[in-house]
mmCIF file with all atom_site columns, C-alpha atoms in Angstrom:
data_model
loop_
_atom_site.group_PDB
_atom_site.id
_atom_site.type_symbol
_atom_site.label_atom_id
_atom_site.label_alt_id
_atom_site.label_comp_id
_atom_site.label_asym_id
_atom_site.label_entity_id
_atom_site.label_seq_id
_atom_site.pdbx_PDB_ins_code
_atom_site.Cartn_x
_atom_site.Cartn_y
_atom_site.Cartn_z
_atom_site.occupancy
_atom_site.B_iso_or_equiv
_atom_site.pdbx_formal_charge
_atom_site.auth_seq_id
_atom_site.auth_comp_id
_atom_site.auth_asym_id
_atom_site.auth_atom_id
_atom_site.pdbx_PDB_model_num
ATOM 1   C CA . GLN A 1 1   ? -26.135 -37.754 -18.327 1.00 0.00 ? 1274 GLN A CA 1
ATOM 2   C CA . VAL A 1 2   ? -27.994 -36.175 -15.141 1.00 0.00 ? 1275 VAL A CA 1
ATOM 3   C CA . GLN A 1 3   ? -29.761 -32.477 -16.004 1.00 0.00 ? 1276 GLN A CA 1
ATOM 4   C CA . LEU A 1 4   ? -30.373 -30.844 -12.698 1.00 0.00 ? 1277 LEU A CA 1
ATOM 5   C CA . VAL A 1 5   ? -32.923 -27.611 -12.987 1.00 0.00 ? 1278 VAL A CA 1
ATOM 6   C CA . GLU A 1 6   ? -31.616 -24.880 -9.612  1.00 0.00 ? 1279 GLU A CA 1
ATOM 7   C CA . THR A 1 7   ? -34.051 -22.403 -8.801  1.00 0.00 ? 1280 THR A CA 1
ATOM 8   C CA . GLY A 1 8   ? -34.074 -20.684 -5.730  1.00 0.00 ? 1281 GLY A CA 1
ATOM 9   C CA . GLY A 1 9   ? -31.968 -18.248 -6.129  1.00 0.00 ? 1282 GLY A CA 1
ATOM 10  C CA . GLY A 1 10  ? -32.807 -14.185 -5.612  1.00 0.00 ? 1283 GLY A CA 1
ATOM 11  C CA . SER A 1 11  ? -31.509 -11.402 -3.725  1.00 0.00 ? 1284 SER A CA 1
ATOM 12  C CA . VAL A 1 12  ? -31.240 -10.576 -0.172  1.00 0.00 ? 1285 VAL A CA 1
ATOM 13  C CA . GLN A 1 13  ? -30.548 -8.507  2.930   1.00 0.00 ? 1286 GLN A CA 1
ATOM 14  C CA . ALA A 1 14  ? -27.102 -8.583  5.002   1.00 0.00 ? 1287 ALA A CA 1
ATOM 15  C CA . GLY A 1 15  ? -28.839 -11.341 7.167   1.00 0.00 ? 1288 GLY A CA 1
ATOM 16  C CA . GLY A 1 16  ? -31.533 -12.971 5.462   1.00 0.00 ? 1289 GLY A CA 1
ATOM 17  C CA . SER A 1 17  ? -32.335 -16.694 4.101   1.00 0.00 ? 1290 SER A CA 1
ATOM 18  C CA . LEU A 1 18  ? -32.479 -18.520 0.785   1.00 0.00 ? 1291 LEU A CA 1
ATOM 19  C CA . ARG A 1 19  ? -33.402 -21.321 0.357   1.00 0.00 ? 1292 ARG A CA 1
ATOM 20  C CA . LEU A 1 20  ? -32.118 -23.668 -3.267  1.00 0.00 ? 1293 LEU A CA 1
ATOM 21  C CA . SER A 1 21  ? -33.435 -26.654 -4.836  1.00 0.00 ? 1294 SER A CA 1
ATOM 22  C CA . CYS A 1 22  ? -31.850 -28.633 -7.383  1.00 0.00 ? 1295 CYS A CA 1
ATOM 23  C CA . SER A 1 23  ? -33.946 -30.894 -9.109  1.00 0.00 ? 1296 SER A CA 1
ATOM 24  C CA . ALA A 1 24  ? -32.264 -33.722 -11.295 1.00 0.00 ? 1297 ALA A CA 1
ATOM 25  C CA . SER A 1 25  ? -33.328 -36.055 -14.351 1.00 0.00 ? 1298 SER A CA 1
ATOM 26  C CA . THR A 1 26  ? -32.284 -39.336 -13.549 1.00 0.00 ? 1299 THR A CA 1
ATOM 27  C CA . ARG A 1 27  ? -33.219 -42.572 -12.158 1.00 0.00 ? 1300 ARG A CA 1
ATOM 28  C CA . THR A 1 28  ? -30.366 -43.491 -9.911  1.00 0.00 ? 1301 THR A CA 1
ATOM 29  C CA . PHE A 1 29  ? -30.320 -40.231 -8.259  1.00 0.00 ? 1302 PHE A CA 1
ATOM 30  C CA . SER A 1 30  ? -29.586 -41.628 -5.240  1.00 0.00 ? 1303 SER A CA 1
ATOM 31  C CA . LEU A 1 31  ? -26.826 -42.951 -6.382  1.00 0.00 ? 1304 LEU A CA 1
ATOM 32  C CA . TYR A 1 32  ? -24.998 -40.013 -6.587  1.00 0.00 ? 1305 TYR A CA 1
ATOM 33  C CA . ALA A 1 33  ? -23.249 -37.645 -4.477  1.00 0.00 ? 1306 ALA A CA 1
ATOM 34  C CA . MET A 1 34  ? -24.044 -34.110 -4.515  1.00 0.00 ? 1307 MET A CA 1
ATOM 35  C CA . GLY A 1 35  ? -23.119 -30.846 -4.107  1.00 0.00 ? 1308 GLY A CA 1
ATOM 36  C CA . TRP A 1 36  ? -23.053 -26.864 -3.803  1.00 0.00 ? 1309 TRP A CA 1
ATOM 37  C CA . PHE A 1 37  ? -20.664 -25.239 -6.301  1.00 0.00 ? 1310 PHE A CA 1
ATOM 38  C CA . ARG A 1 38  ? -20.108 -21.237 -6.682  1.00 0.00 ? 1311 ARG A CA 1
ATOM 39  C CA . GLN A 1 39  ? -18.343 -18.132 -8.029  1.00 0.00 ? 1312 GLN A CA 1
ATOM 40  C CA . ALA A 1 40  ? -18.031 -15.212 -7.682  1.00 0.00 ? 1313 ALA A CA 1
ATOM 41  C CA . PRO A 1 41  ? -16.884 -13.069 -10.184 1.00 0.00 ? 1314 PRO A CA 1
ATOM 42  C CA . GLY A 1 42  ? -12.772 -12.756 -10.109 1.00 0.00 ? 1315 GLY A CA 1
ATOM 43  C CA . LYS A 1 43  ? -13.029 -15.960 -7.813  1.00 0.00 ? 1316 LYS A CA 1
ATOM 44  C CA . GLU A 1 44  ? -11.965 -20.157 -8.539  1.00 0.00 ? 1317 GLU A CA 1
ATOM 45  C CA . ARG A 1 45  ? -15.683 -22.070 -8.424  1.00 0.00 ? 1318 ARG A CA 1
ATOM 46  C CA . GLU A 1 46  ? -15.672 -23.479 -4.620  1.00 0.00 ? 1319 GLU A CA 1
ATOM 47  C CA . LEU A 1 47  ? -17.134 -26.863 -3.213  1.00 0.00 ? 1320 LEU A CA 1
ATOM 48  C CA . VAL A 1 48  ? -19.504 -24.881 -0.092  1.00 0.00 ? 1321 VAL A CA 1
ATOM 49  C CA . ALA A 1 49  ? -21.358 -27.920 0.452   1.00 0.00 ? 1322 ALA A CA 1
ATOM 50  C CA . ALA A 1 50  ? -21.779 -31.976 -0.838  1.00 0.00 ? 1323 ALA A CA 1
ATOM 51  C CA . VAL A 1 51  ? -24.013 -34.872 0.676   1.00 0.00 ? 1324 VAL A CA 1
ATOM 52  C CA . ASP A 1 52  ? -23.006 -38.295 -0.158  1.00 0.00 ? 1325 ASP A CA 1
ATOM 53  C CA . ARG A 1 53  ? -25.555 -41.155 -1.422  1.00 0.00 ? 1326 ARG A CA 1
ATOM 54  C CA . SER A 1 54  ? -27.786 -42.072 1.895   1.00 0.00 ? 1327 SER A CA 1
ATOM 55  C CA . ALA A 1 55  ? -26.658 -38.506 3.622   1.00 0.00 ? 1328 ALA A CA 1
ATOM 56  C CA . HIS A 1 56  ? -25.253 -39.501 6.570   1.00 0.00 ? 1329 HIS A CA 1
ATOM 57  C CA . ASN A 1 57  ? -22.211 -37.832 5.612   1.00 0.00 ? 1330 ASN A CA 1
ATOM 58  C CA . ARG A 1 58  ? -22.124 -34.609 5.163   1.00 0.00 ? 1331 ARG A CA 1
ATOM 59  C CA . HIS A 1 59  ? -18.882 -31.310 4.042   1.00 0.00 ? 1332 HIS A CA 1
ATOM 60  C CA . TYR A 1 60  ? -19.134 -28.016 4.477   1.00 0.00 ? 1333 TYR A CA 1
ATOM 61  C CA . ALA A 1 61  ? -17.626 -25.221 3.408   1.00 0.00 ? 1334 ALA A CA 1
ATOM 62  C CA . ASP A 1 62  ? -15.202 -23.171 6.562   1.00 0.00 ? 1335 ASP A CA 1
ATOM 63  C CA . SER A 1 63  ? -17.469 -20.329 5.649   1.00 0.00 ? 1336 SER A CA 1
ATOM 64  C CA . VAL A 1 64  ? -20.226 -21.495 5.817   1.00 0.00 ? 1337 VAL A CA 1
ATOM 65  C CA . LYS A 1 65  ? -20.472 -24.344 8.427   1.00 0.00 ? 1338 LYS A CA 1
ATOM 66  C CA . GLY A 1 66  ? -23.279 -23.755 10.707  1.00 0.00 ? 1339 GLY A CA 1
ATOM 67  C CA . ARG A 1 67  ? -25.063 -21.169 8.462   1.00 0.00 ? 1340 ARG A CA 1
ATOM 68  C CA . PHE A 1 68  ? -25.833 -23.324 5.225   1.00 0.00 ? 1341 PHE A CA 1
ATOM 69  C CA . THR A 1 69  ? -27.938 -27.251 5.751   1.00 0.00 ? 1342 THR A CA 1
ATOM 70  C CA . ILE A 1 70  ? -27.714 -29.346 2.968   1.00 0.00 ? 1343 ILE A CA 1
ATOM 71  C CA . SER A 1 71  ? -29.875 -31.788 2.624   1.00 0.00 ? 1344 SER A CA 1
ATOM 72  C CA . ARG A 1 72  ? -31.532 -34.458 -0.477  1.00 0.00 ? 1345 ARG A CA 1
ATOM 73  C CA . ASP A 1 73  ? -34.538 -36.672 -1.392  1.00 0.00 ? 1346 ASP A CA 1
ATOM 74  C CA . ASN A 1 74  ? -34.159 -39.670 -2.960  1.00 0.00 ? 1347 ASN A CA 1
ATOM 75  C CA . ALA A 1 75  ? -37.518 -39.874 -3.231  1.00 0.00 ? 1348 ALA A CA 1
ATOM 76  C CA . LYS A 1 76  ? -38.016 -36.315 -4.915  1.00 0.00 ? 1349 LYS A CA 1
ATOM 77  C CA . ASN A 1 77  ? -34.460 -36.869 -6.735  1.00 0.00 ? 1350 ASN A CA 1
ATOM 78  C CA . THR A 1 78  ? -34.036 -33.345 -5.305  1.00 0.00 ? 1351 THR A CA 1
ATOM 79  C CA . VAL A 1 79  ? -31.371 -31.363 -2.748  1.00 0.00 ? 1352 VAL A CA 1
ATOM 80  C CA . ALA A 1 80  ? -31.911 -28.931 -1.541  1.00 0.00 ? 1353 ALA A CA 1
ATOM 81  C CA . LEU A 1 81  ? -29.249 -25.263 0.036   1.00 0.00 ? 1354 LEU A CA 1
ATOM 82  C CA . ARG A 1 82  ? -30.938 -23.608 3.241   1.00 0.00 ? 1355 ARG A CA 1
ATOM 83  C CA . MET A 1 83  ? -28.174 -20.523 3.814   1.00 0.00 ? 1356 MET A CA 1
ATOM 84  C CA . ASN A 1 84  ? -29.050 -18.110 7.159   1.00 0.00 ? 1357 ASN A CA 1
ATOM 85  C CA . ASP A 1 85  ? -27.010 -15.549 7.969   1.00 0.00 ? 1358 ASP A CA 1
ATOM 86  C CA . LEU A 1 86  ? -26.417 -14.519 5.019   1.00 0.00 ? 1359 LEU A CA 1
ATOM 87  C CA . LYS A 1 87  ? -23.448 -12.317 4.216   1.00 0.00 ? 1360 LYS A CA 1
ATOM 88  C CA . VAL A 1 88  ? -22.700 -9.797  1.075   1.00 0.00 ? 1361 VAL A CA 1
ATOM 89  C CA . GLU A 1 89  ? -19.467 -12.588 0.381   1.00 0.00 ? 1362 GLU A CA 1
ATOM 90  C CA . ASP A 1 90  ? -22.175 -15.148 -0.067  1.00 0.00 ? 1363 ASP A CA 1
ATOM 91  C CA . THR A 1 91  ? -22.582 -12.947 -2.956  1.00 0.00 ? 1364 THR A CA 1
ATOM 92  C CA . ALA A 1 92  ? -21.617 -16.145 -6.241  1.00 0.00 ? 1365 ALA A CA 1
ATOM 93  C CA . VAL A 1 93  ? -23.248 -17.483 -8.388  1.00 0.00 ? 1366 VAL A CA 1
ATOM 94  C CA . TYR A 1 94  ? -24.348 -21.247 -6.784  1.00 0.00 ? 1367 TYR A CA 1
ATOM 95  C CA . TYR A 1 95  ? -24.032 -23.923 -8.910  1.00 0.00 ? 1368 TYR A CA 1
ATOM 96  C CA . CYS A 1 96  ? -25.579 -28.131 -7.702  1.00 0.00 ? 1369 CYS A CA 1
ATOM 97  C CA . ALA A 1 97  ? -23.996 -30.755 -9.507  1.00 0.00 ? 1370 ALA A CA 1
ATOM 98  C CA . ALA A 1 98  ? -24.304 -35.088 -8.678  1.00 0.00 ? 1371 ALA A CA 1
ATOM 99  C CA . LYS A 1 99  ? -20.685 -37.085 -8.800  1.00 0.00 ? 1372 LYS A CA 1
ATOM 100 C CA . PRO A 1 100 ? -21.564 -41.127 -9.957  1.00 0.00 ? 1373 PRO A CA 1
ATOM 101 C CA . ASN A 1 101 ? -20.290 -43.060 -7.005  1.00 0.00 ? 1374 ASN A CA 1
ATOM 102 C CA . GLY A 1 102 ? -17.218 -44.792 -7.203  1.00 0.00 ? 1375 GLY A CA 1
ATOM 103 C CA . ALA A 1 103 ? -15.790 -41.946 -9.819  1.00 0.00 ? 1376 ALA A CA 1
ATOM 104 C CA . THR A 1 104 ? -13.346 -38.907 -8.167  1.00 0.00 ? 1377 THR A CA 1
ATOM 105 C CA . ALA A 1 105 ? -14.960 -35.282 -10.695 1.00 0.00 ? 1378 ALA A CA 1
ATOM 106 C CA . TRP A 1 106 ? -18.034 -33.552 -10.597 1.00 0.00 ? 1379 TRP A CA 1
ATOM 107 C CA . SER A 1 107 ? -19.080 -34.389 -13.977 1.00 0.00 ? 1380 SER A CA 1
ATOM 108 C CA . ASN A 1 108 ? -22.685 -33.224 -13.559 1.00 0.00 ? 1381 ASN A CA 1
ATOM 109 C CA . TRP A 1 109 ? -23.483 -29.572 -13.498 1.00 0.00 ? 1382 TRP A CA 1
ATOM 110 C CA . GLY A 1 110 ? -26.713 -27.045 -13.667 1.00 0.00 ? 1383 GLY A CA 1
ATOM 111 C CA . GLN A 1 111 ? -27.162 -24.160 -14.954 1.00 0.00 ? 1384 GLN A CA 1
ATOM 112 C CA . GLY A 1 112 ? -26.540 -21.880 -12.566 1.00 0.00 ? 1385 GLY A CA 1
ATOM 113 C CA . THR A 1 113 ? -28.548 -19.503 -10.043 1.00 0.00 ? 1386 THR A CA 1
ATOM 114 C CA . GLN A 1 114 ? -28.015 -16.272 -8.930  1.00 0.00 ? 1387 GLN A CA 1
ATOM 115 C CA . VAL A 1 115 ? -27.847 -15.299 -5.589  1.00 0.00 ? 1388 VAL A CA 1
ATOM 116 C CA . THR A 1 116 ? -27.033 -11.567 -4.323  1.00 0.00 ? 1389 THR A CA 1
ATOM 117 C CA . VAL A 1 117 ? -26.144 -10.486 -1.014  1.00 0.00 ? 1390 VAL A CA 1
ATOM 118 C CA . SER A 1 118 ? -26.924 -6.775  0.097   1.00 0.00 ? 1391 SER A CA 1
ATOM 119 C CA . SER A 1 119 ? -25.181 -4.538  3.189   1.00 0.00 ? 1392 SER A CA 1
#
């Protein structure tokens, strides 16, 4: 079981930037794909960005392409999400998630961090 702790949420005006960070408590961090999800009020949780174990491949939701960047540091057991040019519609609770090697489901979740973007 991997424990994930997110930090870096907050409030920002539209057009601003935030950086989220997630720390994982596991000795086998490099064996997990990592992702950031978000859930806005009344909406389903959606995958925002994901990175594979070696950071060679990244995936982004269309709504954040060109604005968000996911990165990971396997030496520090961390994954980050840099969010630029934030929009009001980016307001949500953001969750860090981990998926074990070979698994199809995201099985480990952080507690979430609130991001609020105001106009």
